Amino acid sequence: MSISAVPTFDLEESLAREGYSVIVGFDEVGRGSLAGPVMVGAAAFLAQRLPQAARSMPHYLADSKMLTERRREALYEPLQQWADAWAVGSATSAEIDEWGISHALGIAALRALDAVERTLFGAFADASETTDAMPAAQSEGRIREQGSMPAPASSPQQPTLAADWDAHMPRVGAILDGPNDYITKALGTFEAPAVPVPAHVVTQVKGDQHCGSVACAAVLAKVTRDRLMTRLAESNPDYARYGWAHNKGYGSQAHRSAIAQYGPCDEHRTSWKLL
């Protein structure tokens, strides 16, 4: 796919026609890394705003893997302003070792979804919580980044969602990149946050190439994780020797050579074959 072949909102609009009031695109980053967290980005769009969002899609948005680092960085803030709400959830290397990568991805995605819904639904989501809700989503470092589109002063950002909460709970539709739905599998498990409104998940192979919401989530997740791995390398010489500022924790030859020389550190996934 060339950069000129931009994603569309066709699948998002199809979900909106089915009655979903919020559409959330999800994409992951860091699955194959040897070190650092896995992250899942979530980019939410109100169904009523999909036509406007389609018209205002940031220029050059495409599959994050096909964009240069400079282009991804340039898109980072515009994408934050474009989505109605967004978040990047993460699962640590220790959690990956304990749970396995698929469940860790599911928990990271649910942490992002929980943050997005609380941004959109606010106090109405908090009031819907049960007393035994797990606080995992609020734990330090679990939500790496989140935000929402600034609302015009004359038009509150989500009046319909909030005002209609008691009348009918919003329906949330989700588009997950790839063939496997690890989000629904993780829902309701001991480690999962108490998401206010469980999402109906559809999977889309190469979703980051075809769906605007997924492409947005992919870039937000990629930039967030790349920045984290660079900060780790720059903040600690014990991390810097693994070259994370360049390889972002993936298994480059230089990274594997450093593991062979120095051994793994606390950010490495020790259940994985590192050498």
PDB file of C-alpha atoms in Angstrom:
ATOM      1  CA  MET A   1       0.000   0.000   0.000  1.00  0.00           C
ATOM      2  CA  SER A   2       1.315   3.395  -0.918  1.00  0.00           C
ATOM      3  CA  ILE A   3       1.030   6.332   1.443  1.00  0.00           C
ATOM      4  CA  SER A   4      -1.514   7.857  -0.945  1.00  0.00           C
ATOM      5  CA  ALA A   5      -3.887   4.895  -0.342  1.00  0.00           C
ATOM      6  CA  VAL A   6      -5.482   6.157   2.843  1.00  0.00           C
ATOM      7  CA  PRO A   7      -7.765   4.145   5.129  1.00  0.00           C
ATOM      8  CA  THR A   8     -11.503   4.783   5.128  1.00  0.00           C
ATOM      9  CA  PHE A   9     -14.367   4.767   7.639  1.00  0.00           C
ATOM     10  CA  ASP A  10     -16.397   2.150   5.742  1.00  0.00           C
ATOM     11  CA  LEU A  11     -16.336  -0.456   8.525  1.00  0.00           C
ATOM     12  CA  GLU A  12     -16.845   2.170  11.216  1.00  0.00           C
ATOM     13  CA  GLU A  13     -19.903   3.498   9.389  1.00  0.00           C
ATOM     14  CA  SER A  14     -21.232  -0.042   8.997  1.00  0.00           C
ATOM     15  CA  LEU A  15     -21.062  -0.509  12.772  1.00  0.00           C
ATOM     16  CA  ALA A  16     -22.757   2.844  13.284  1.00  0.00           C
ATOM     17  CA  ARG A  17     -25.638   1.702  11.065  1.00  0.00           C
ATOM     18  CA  GLU A  18     -25.986  -1.338  13.321  1.00  0.00           C
ATOM     19  CA  GLY A  19     -26.675   1.003  16.228  1.00  0.00           C
ATOM     20  CA  TYR A  20     -23.287   1.421  17.904  1.00  0.00           C
ATOM     21  CA  SER A  21     -22.927   4.942  19.274  1.00  0.00           C
ATOM     22  CA  VAL A  22     -19.154   4.752  19.824  1.00  0.00           C
ATOM     23  CA  ILE A  23     -16.673   3.066  17.489  1.00  0.00           C
ATOM     24  CA  VAL A  24     -13.212   2.226  18.846  1.00  0.00           C
ATOM     25  CA  GLY A  25     -10.271   1.122  16.717  1.00  0.00           C
ATOM     26  CA  PHE A  26      -7.530  -0.985  18.342  1.00  0.00           C
ATOM     27  CA  ASP A  27      -4.010  -1.900  17.293  1.00  0.00           C
ATOM     28  CA  GLU A  28      -1.050  -3.386  19.131  1.00  0.00           C
ATOM     29  CA  VAL A  29       2.662  -2.725  19.208  1.00  0.00           C
ATOM     30  CA  GLY A  30       5.510  -4.628  20.832  1.00  0.00           C
ATOM     31  CA  ARG A  31       4.189  -8.171  20.443  1.00  0.00           C
ATOM     32  CA  GLY A  32       7.479  -9.475  19.056  1.00  0.00           C
ATOM     33  CA  SER A  33       9.803  -7.390  21.200  1.00  0.00           C
ATOM     34  CA  LEU A  34      12.285  -9.017  23.568  1.00  0.00           C
ATOM     35  CA  ALA A  35      12.015  -6.233  26.149  1.00  0.00           C
ATOM     36  CA  GLY A  36       9.587  -3.633  27.392  1.00  0.00           C
ATOM     37  CA  PRO A  37       5.806  -3.653  27.518  1.00  0.00           C
ATOM     38  CA  VAL A  38       3.296  -4.600  24.916  1.00  0.00           C
ATOM     39  CA  MET A  39       0.891  -1.751  24.178  1.00  0.00           C
ATOM     40  CA  VAL A  40      -2.522  -1.485  22.567  1.00  0.00           C
ATOM     41  CA  GLY A  41      -3.803   1.822  21.246  1.00  0.00           C
ATOM     42  CA  ALA A  42      -7.496   2.696  21.257  1.00  0.00           C
ATOM     43  CA  ALA A  43      -8.969   5.527  19.184  1.00  0.00           C
ATOM     44  CA  ALA A  44     -12.667   6.270  19.729  1.00  0.00           C
ATOM     45  CA  PHE A  45     -15.065   8.132  17.458  1.00  0.00           C
ATOM     46  CA  LEU A  46     -18.684   9.042  18.148  1.00  0.00           C
ATOM     47  CA  ALA A  47     -20.959   7.559  15.496  1.00  0.00           C
ATOM     48  CA  GLN A  48     -22.655  10.904  14.955  1.00  0.00           C
ATOM     49  CA  ARG A  49     -19.289  12.473  14.095  1.00  0.00           C
ATOM     50  CA  LEU A  50     -18.033   9.843  11.639  1.00  0.00           C
ATOM     51  CA  PRO A  51     -18.824  11.876   8.497  1.00  0.00           C
ATOM     52  CA  GLN A  52     -16.984  14.886   9.924  1.00  0.00           C
ATOM     53  CA  ALA A  53     -14.065  12.722  11.061  1.00  0.00           C
ATOM     54  CA  ALA A  54     -13.799  11.141   7.617  1.00  0.00           C
ATOM     55  CA  ARG A  55     -13.583  14.572   5.990  1.00  0.00           C
ATOM     56  CA  SER A  56     -10.951  15.799   8.458  1.00  0.00           C
ATOM     57  CA  MET A  57      -8.681  12.727   8.470  1.00  0.00           C
ATOM     58  CA  PRO A  58      -5.077  13.916   8.985  1.00  0.00           C
ATOM     59  CA  HIS A  59      -3.028  13.916   5.815  1.00  0.00           C
ATOM     60  CA  TYR A  60      -0.630  10.966   5.351  1.00  0.00           C
ATOM     61  CA  LEU A  61      -2.419   8.726   7.862  1.00  0.00           C
ATOM     62  CA  ALA A  62      -1.658   5.113   6.929  1.00  0.00           C
ATOM     63  CA  ASP A  63      -0.444   1.848   8.415  1.00  0.00           C
ATOM     64  CA  SER A  64       2.092   2.919  11.063  1.00  0.00           C
ATOM     65  CA  LYS A  65       4.616   0.337   9.841  1.00  0.00           C
ATOM     66  CA  MET A  66       4.687   2.036   6.435  1.00  0.00           C
ATOM     67  CA  LEU A  67       5.338   5.497   7.862  1.00  0.00           C
ATOM     68  CA  THR A  68       8.747   6.861   8.742  1.00  0.00           C
ATOM     69  CA  GLU A  69       9.455   7.696  12.364  1.00  0.00           C
ATOM     70  CA  ARG A  70       9.453  11.372  11.470  1.00  0.00           C
ATOM     71  CA  ARG A  71       6.021  11.070   9.825  1.00  0.00           C
ATOM     72  CA  ARG A  72       4.589   9.191  12.808  1.00  0.00           C
ATOM     73  CA  GLU A  73       5.882  11.840  15.187  1.00  0.00           C
ATOM     74  CA  ALA A  74       4.355  14.573  13.031  1.00  0.00           C
ATOM     75  CA  LEU A  75       0.978  12.805  13.130  1.00  0.00           C
ATOM     76  CA  TYR A  76       0.983  12.146  16.877  1.00  0.00           C
ATOM     77  CA  GLU A  77      -0.594  15.384  18.105  1.00  0.00           C
ATOM     78  CA  PRO A  78      -2.992  15.843  15.145  1.00  0.00           C
ATOM     79  CA  LEU A  79      -4.333  12.334  15.751  1.00  0.00           C
ATOM     80  CA  GLN A  80      -4.904  13.127  19.418  1.00  0.00           C
ATOM     81  CA  GLN A  81      -7.015  16.093  18.359  1.00  0.00           C
ATOM     82  CA  TRP A  82      -8.809  14.125  15.631  1.00  0.00           C
ATOM     83  CA  ALA A  83     -10.136  11.263  17.760  1.00  0.00           C
ATOM     84  CA  ASP A  84     -12.970  11.954  20.198  1.00  0.00           C
ATOM     85  CA  ALA A  85     -11.021  10.035  22.839  1.00  0.00           C
ATOM     86  CA  TRP A  86      -7.908   7.894  22.835  1.00  0.00           C
ATOM     87  CA  ALA A  87      -5.691   5.892  25.158  1.00  0.00           C
ATOM     88  CA  VAL A  88      -2.734   3.533  25.028  1.00  0.00           C
ATOM     89  CA  GLY A  89      -2.906   0.646  27.473  1.00  0.00           C
ATOM     90  CA  SER A  90       0.070  -1.510  28.332  1.00  0.00           C
ATOM     91  CA  ALA A  91       1.083  -4.774  29.941  1.00  0.00           C
ATOM     92  CA  THR A  92       4.544  -5.064  31.448  1.00  0.00           C
ATOM     93  CA  SER A  93       7.204  -7.595  30.566  1.00  0.00           C
ATOM     94  CA  ALA A  94       6.551  -9.286  33.930  1.00  0.00           C
ATOM     95  CA  GLU A  95       2.850  -9.559  33.106  1.00  0.00           C
ATOM     96  CA  ILE A  96       3.685 -11.019  29.698  1.00  0.00           C
ATOM     97  CA  ASP A  97       5.883 -13.628  31.401  1.00  0.00           C
ATOM     98  CA  GLU A  98       3.101 -14.462  33.863  1.00  0.00           C
ATOM     99  CA  TRP A  99       0.078 -14.474  31.537  1.00  0.00           C
ATOM    100  CA  GLY A 100       1.429 -15.119  28.057  1.00  0.00           C
ATOM    101  CA  ILE A 101       1.340 -12.640  25.208  1.00  0.00           C
ATOM    102  CA  SER A 102      -2.276 -13.141  24.086  1.00  0.00           C
ATOM    103  CA  HIS A 103      -3.814 -12.502  27.507  1.00  0.00           C
ATOM    104  CA  ALA A 104      -1.410  -9.614  28.121  1.00  0.00           C
ATOM    105  CA  LEU A 105      -2.584  -8.016  24.872  1.00  0.00           C
ATOM    106  CA  GLY A 106      -6.202  -8.471  25.920  1.00  0.00           C
ATOM    107  CA  ILE A 107      -5.620  -6.818  29.290  1.00  0.00           C
ATOM    108  CA  ALA A 108      -3.692  -3.942  27.683  1.00  0.00           C
ATOM    109  CA  ALA A 109      -6.575  -3.400  25.247  1.00  0.00           C
ATOM    110  CA  LEU A 110      -9.158  -3.441  28.051  1.00  0.00           C
ATOM    111  CA  ARG A 111      -7.100  -0.937  30.032  1.00  0.00           C
ATOM    112  CA  ALA A 112      -7.162   1.351  27.011  1.00  0.00           C
ATOM    113  CA  LEU A 113     -10.898   0.805  26.464  1.00  0.00           C
ATOM    114  CA  ASP A 114     -11.618   1.501  30.130  1.00  0.00           C
ATOM    115  CA  ALA A 115      -9.735   4.805  29.933  1.00  0.00           C
ATOM    116  CA  VAL A 116     -11.457   5.808  26.681  1.00  0.00           C
ATOM    117  CA  GLU A 117     -14.928   5.090  28.040  1.00  0.00           C
ATOM    118  CA  ARG A 118     -14.278   6.994  31.253  1.00  0.00           C
ATOM    119  CA  THR A 119     -13.127   9.941  29.168  1.00  0.00           C
ATOM    120  CA  LEU A 120     -16.270   9.844  27.027  1.00  0.00           C
ATOM    121  CA  PHE A 121     -18.844   8.822  29.620  1.00  0.00           C
ATOM    122  CA  GLY A 122     -17.329  10.540  32.665  1.00  0.00           C
ATOM    123  CA  ALA A 123     -19.229  10.371  35.930  1.00  0.00           C
ATOM    124  CA  PHE A 124     -21.922   8.218  34.325  1.00  0.00           C
ATOM    125  CA  ALA A 125     -19.385   5.442  33.789  1.00  0.00           C
ATOM    126  CA  ASP A 126     -18.057   5.791  37.333  1.00  0.00           C
ATOM    127  CA  ALA A 127     -21.578   5.556  38.749  1.00  0.00           C
ATOM    128  CA  SER A 128     -22.187   2.323  36.854  1.00  0.00           C
ATOM    129  CA  GLU A 129     -19.311   0.512  38.587  1.00  0.00           C
ATOM    130  CA  THR A 130     -19.992  -2.353  40.937  1.00  0.00           C
ATOM    131  CA  THR A 131     -18.494  -2.217  44.416  1.00  0.00           C
ATOM    132  CA  ASP A 132     -16.119  -5.115  43.740  1.00  0.00           C
ATOM    133  CA  ALA A 133     -14.636  -3.600  40.581  1.00  0.00           C
ATOM    134  CA  MET A 134     -10.942  -4.279  40.115  1.00  0.00           C
ATOM    135  CA  PRO A 135      -8.729  -1.138  40.105  1.00  0.00           C
ATOM    136  CA  ALA A 136      -6.188  -2.457  37.602  1.00  0.00           C
ATOM    137  CA  ALA A 137      -6.771   0.246  35.003  1.00  0.00           C
ATOM    138  CA  GLN A 138      -5.722   2.957  37.422  1.00  0.00           C
ATOM    139  CA  SER A 139      -2.442   1.295  38.438  1.00  0.00           C
ATOM    140  CA  GLU A 140       0.678   3.299  37.717  1.00  0.00           C
ATOM    141  CA  GLY A 141       2.052   2.732  34.249  1.00  0.00           C
ATOM    142  CA  ARG A 142      -0.880   0.687  32.996  1.00  0.00           C
ATOM    143  CA  ILE A 143      -2.324   3.550  30.965  1.00  0.00           C
ATOM    144  CA  ARG A 144       0.635   5.117  29.210  1.00  0.00           C
ATOM    145  CA  GLU A 145      -1.193   7.975  27.499  1.00  0.00           C
ATOM    146  CA  GLN A 146      -4.762   9.111  27.056  1.00  0.00           C
ATOM    147  CA  GLY A 147      -6.794  12.135  26.038  1.00  0.00           C
ATOM    148  CA  SER A 148      -9.799  13.459  24.210  1.00  0.00           C
ATOM    149  CA  MET A 149     -10.736  15.956  21.563  1.00  0.00           C
ATOM    150  CA  PRO A 150     -11.246  19.429  23.081  1.00  0.00           C
ATOM    151  CA  ALA A 151     -14.946  20.292  22.938  1.00  0.00           C
ATOM    152  CA  PRO A 152     -16.104  23.626  21.483  1.00  0.00           C
ATOM    153  CA  ALA A 153     -17.226  25.983  24.233  1.00  0.00           C
ATOM    154  CA  SER A 154     -20.712  26.253  22.744  1.00  0.00           C
ATOM    155  CA  SER A 155     -21.152  22.503  22.275  1.00  0.00           C
ATOM    156  CA  PRO A 156     -20.298  20.002  25.034  1.00  0.00           C
ATOM    157  CA  GLN A 157     -18.288  17.099  23.741  1.00  0.00           C
ATOM    158  CA  GLN A 158     -20.670  14.218  24.461  1.00  0.00           C
ATOM    159  CA  PRO A 159     -24.101  15.528  25.486  1.00  0.00           C
ATOM    160  CA  THR A 160     -26.034  12.684  23.896  1.00  0.00           C
ATOM    161  CA  LEU A 161     -23.993   9.942  25.562  1.00  0.00           C
ATOM    162  CA  ALA A 162     -24.248  11.528  29.008  1.00  0.00           C
ATOM    163  CA  ALA A 163     -27.852  12.707  28.823  1.00  0.00           C
ATOM    164  CA  ASP A 164     -29.127   9.370  27.518  1.00  0.00           C
ATOM    165  CA  TRP A 165     -27.141   7.143  29.888  1.00  0.00           C
ATOM    166  CA  ASP A 166     -30.140   6.377  32.116  1.00  0.00           C
ATOM    167  CA  ALA A 167     -32.463   5.902  29.146  1.00  0.00           C
ATOM    168  CA  HIS A 168     -30.240   3.518  27.207  1.00  0.00           C
ATOM    169  CA  MET A 169     -26.637   2.607  27.814  1.00  0.00           C
ATOM    170  CA  PRO A 170     -24.374   3.502  24.872  1.00  0.00           C
ATOM    171  CA  ARG A 171     -23.387   0.632  22.598  1.00  0.00           C
ATOM    172  CA  VAL A 172     -19.682   0.357  21.855  1.00  0.00           C
ATOM    173  CA  GLY A 173     -18.397  -1.302  18.711  1.00  0.00           C
ATOM    174  CA  ALA A 174     -14.718  -2.167  18.374  1.00  0.00           C
ATOM    175  CA  ILE A 175     -12.494  -2.932  15.396  1.00  0.00           C
ATOM    176  CA  LEU A 176      -9.393  -4.947  16.290  1.00  0.00           C
ATOM    177  CA  ASP A 177      -6.516  -5.297  13.864  1.00  0.00           C
ATOM    178  CA  GLY A 178      -5.704  -8.891  12.985  1.00  0.00           C
ATOM    179  CA  PRO A 179      -7.600 -12.194  12.873  1.00  0.00           C
ATOM    180  CA  ASN A 180      -7.879 -12.990  16.603  1.00  0.00           C
ATOM    181  CA  ASP A 181     -10.159 -11.382  19.198  1.00  0.00           C
ATOM    182  CA  TYR A 182      -8.038 -11.377  22.342  1.00  0.00           C
ATOM    183  CA  ILE A 183     -10.125  -8.553  23.854  1.00  0.00           C
ATOM    184  CA  THR A 184     -13.349 -10.502  24.427  1.00  0.00           C
ATOM    185  CA  LYS A 185     -11.375 -13.471  25.778  1.00  0.00           C
ATOM    186  CA  ALA A 186      -9.794 -11.260  28.455  1.00  0.00           C
ATOM    187  CA  LEU A 187     -13.049  -9.553  29.454  1.00  0.00           C
ATOM    188  CA  GLY A 188     -14.239 -10.550  32.919  1.00  0.00           C
ATOM    189  CA  THR A 189     -10.985 -12.230  33.941  1.00  0.00           C
ATOM    190  CA  PHE A 190      -9.444 -11.507  37.335  1.00  0.00           C
ATOM    191  CA  GLU A 191      -6.840  -9.144  35.882  1.00  0.00           C
ATOM    192  CA  ALA A 192      -9.242  -7.173  33.680  1.00  0.00           C
ATOM    193  CA  PRO A 193     -10.480  -3.686  34.609  1.00  0.00           C
ATOM    194  CA  ALA A 194     -14.216  -3.172  35.103  1.00  0.00           C
ATOM    195  CA  VAL A 195     -14.928  -1.662  31.687  1.00  0.00           C
ATOM    196  CA  PRO A 196     -18.167   0.383  31.930  1.00  0.00           C
ATOM    197  CA  VAL A 197     -19.580  -0.864  28.596  1.00  0.00           C
ATOM    198  CA  PRO A 198     -18.153  -4.099  27.134  1.00  0.00           C
ATOM    199  CA  ALA A 199     -17.476  -3.654  23.439  1.00  0.00           C
ATOM    200  CA  HIS A 200     -18.713  -5.818  20.604  1.00  0.00           C
ATOM    201  CA  VAL A 201     -15.464  -6.701  18.816  1.00  0.00           C
ATOM    202  CA  VAL A 202     -15.018  -7.381  15.123  1.00  0.00           C
ATOM    203  CA  THR A 203     -11.604  -8.305  13.751  1.00  0.00           C
ATOM    204  CA  GLN A 204     -10.135  -6.918  10.563  1.00  0.00           C
ATOM    205  CA  VAL A 205      -6.976  -8.309   8.983  1.00  0.00           C
ATOM    206  CA  LYS A 206      -4.739  -5.396   8.002  1.00  0.00           C
ATOM    207  CA  GLY A 207      -7.146  -3.113   9.793  1.00  0.00           C
ATOM    208  CA  ASP A 208      -4.486  -0.439  10.087  1.00  0.00           C
ATOM    209  CA  GLN A 209      -4.461  -0.237   6.286  1.00  0.00           C
ATOM    210  CA  HIS A 210      -8.223  -0.178   5.815  1.00  0.00           C
ATOM    211  CA  CYS A 211      -9.851   1.467   8.860  1.00  0.00           C
ATOM    212  CA  GLY A 212      -9.247   5.053   9.930  1.00  0.00           C
ATOM    213  CA  SER A 213      -9.847   4.369  13.620  1.00  0.00           C
ATOM    214  CA  VAL A 214      -7.394   1.452  13.642  1.00  0.00           C
ATOM    215  CA  ALA A 215      -4.747   3.410  11.733  1.00  0.00           C
ATOM    216  CA  CYS A 216      -5.098   6.205  14.279  1.00  0.00           C
ATOM    217  CA  ALA A 217      -4.732   3.770  17.194  1.00  0.00           C
ATOM    218  CA  ALA A 218      -1.703   2.164  15.551  1.00  0.00           C
ATOM    219  CA  VAL A 219       0.250   5.398  15.219  1.00  0.00           C
ATOM    220  CA  LEU A 220      -0.623   6.537  18.752  1.00  0.00           C
ATOM    221  CA  ALA A 221       0.506   3.194  20.185  1.00  0.00           C
ATOM    222  CA  LYS A 222       3.690   3.026  18.100  1.00  0.00           C
ATOM    223  CA  VAL A 223       4.868   6.531  18.979  1.00  0.00           C
ATOM    224  CA  THR A 224       3.990   6.081  22.659  1.00  0.00           C
ATOM    225  CA  ARG A 225       5.960   2.845  22.942  1.00  0.00           C
ATOM    226  CA  ASP A 226       8.921   4.073  20.883  1.00  0.00           C
ATOM    227  CA  ARG A 227       9.199   7.138  23.100  1.00  0.00           C
ATOM    228  CA  LEU A 228       9.075   4.993  26.232  1.00  0.00           C
ATOM    229  CA  MET A 229      11.843   2.664  25.047  1.00  0.00           C
ATOM    230  CA  THR A 230      13.992   5.660  24.099  1.00  0.00           C
ATOM    231  CA  ARG A 231      13.413   7.260  27.520  1.00  0.00           C
ATOM    232  CA  LEU A 232      14.369   4.028  29.264  1.00  0.00           C
ATOM    233  CA  ALA A 233      17.612   3.832  27.293  1.00  0.00           C
ATOM    234  CA  GLU A 234      18.452   7.472  27.954  1.00  0.00           C
ATOM    235  CA  SER A 235      17.642   7.337  31.665  1.00  0.00           C
ATOM    236  CA  ASN A 236      19.656   4.289  32.680  1.00  0.00           C
ATOM    237  CA  PRO A 237      23.053   3.125  31.390  1.00  0.00           C
ATOM    238  CA  ASP A 238      22.081  -0.448  32.247  1.00  0.00           C
ATOM    239  CA  TYR A 239      19.335  -0.142  29.630  1.00  0.00           C
ATOM    240  CA  ALA A 240      21.308   1.953  27.151  1.00  0.00           C
ATOM    241  CA  ARG A 241      23.758  -0.865  26.440  1.00  0.00           C
ATOM    242  CA  TYR A 242      20.968  -2.894  24.816  1.00  0.00           C
ATOM    243  CA  GLY A 243      20.447  -0.217  22.166  1.00  0.00           C
ATOM    244  CA  TRP A 244      16.752   0.335  22.852  1.00  0.00           C
ATOM    245  CA  ALA A 245      16.907   3.898  21.560  1.00  0.00           C
ATOM    246  CA  HIS A 246      17.362   2.330  18.129  1.00  0.00           C
ATOM    247  CA  ASN A 247      15.856  -1.181  18.252  1.00  0.00           C
ATOM    248  CA  LYS A 248      12.969  -0.308  20.639  1.00  0.00           C
ATOM    249  CA  GLY A 249      13.463  -3.637  22.389  1.00  0.00           C
ATOM    250  CA  TYR A 250      13.148  -5.818  19.289  1.00  0.00           C
ATOM    251  CA  GLY A 251      15.568  -8.635  18.565  1.00  0.00           C
ATOM    252  CA  SER A 252      18.238  -6.966  16.468  1.00  0.00           C
ATOM    253  CA  GLN A 253      21.647  -8.606  16.288  1.00  0.00           C
ATOM    254  CA  ALA A 254      23.139  -5.836  18.435  1.00  0.00           C
ATOM    255  CA  HIS A 255      20.428  -6.322  21.067  1.00  0.00           C
ATOM    256  CA  ARG A 256      20.933 -10.088  21.207  1.00  0.00           C
ATOM    257  CA  SER A 257      24.703  -9.637  21.394  1.00  0.00           C
ATOM    258  CA  ALA A 258      24.262  -7.292  24.363  1.00  0.00           C
ATOM    259  CA  ILE A 259      22.039  -9.847  26.105  1.00  0.00           C
ATOM    260  CA  ALA A 260      24.708 -12.499  25.533  1.00  0.00           C
ATOM    261  CA  GLN A 261      27.366 -10.185  26.978  1.00  0.00           C
ATOM    262  CA  TYR A 262      25.492  -8.621  29.916  1.00  0.00           C
ATOM    263  CA  GLY A 263      22.582 -10.971  30.504  1.00  0.00           C
ATOM    264  CA  PRO A 264      18.926  -9.905  30.584  1.00  0.00           C
ATOM    265  CA  CYS A 265      17.647  -7.004  32.693  1.00  0.00           C
ATOM    266  CA  ASP A 266      14.376  -6.495  34.543  1.00  0.00           C
ATOM    267  CA  GLU A 267      12.652  -5.198  31.394  1.00  0.00           C
ATOM    268  CA  HIS A 268      13.376  -8.337  29.369  1.00  0.00           C
ATOM    269  CA  ARG A 269      10.727 -10.994  28.852  1.00  0.00           C
ATOM    270  CA  THR A 270      12.551 -13.823  30.550  1.00  0.00           C
ATOM    271  CA  SER A 271      10.038 -16.475  29.454  1.00  0.00           C
ATOM    272  CA  TRP A 272      11.014 -15.766  25.843  1.00  0.00           C
ATOM    273  CA  LYS A 273      13.949 -17.135  23.878  1.00  0.00           C
ATOM    274  CA  LEU A 274      16.254 -14.140  24.101  1.00  0.00           C
ATOM    275  CA  LEU A 275      19.282 -15.647  22.347  1.00  0.00           C
TER     276      LEU A 275
END
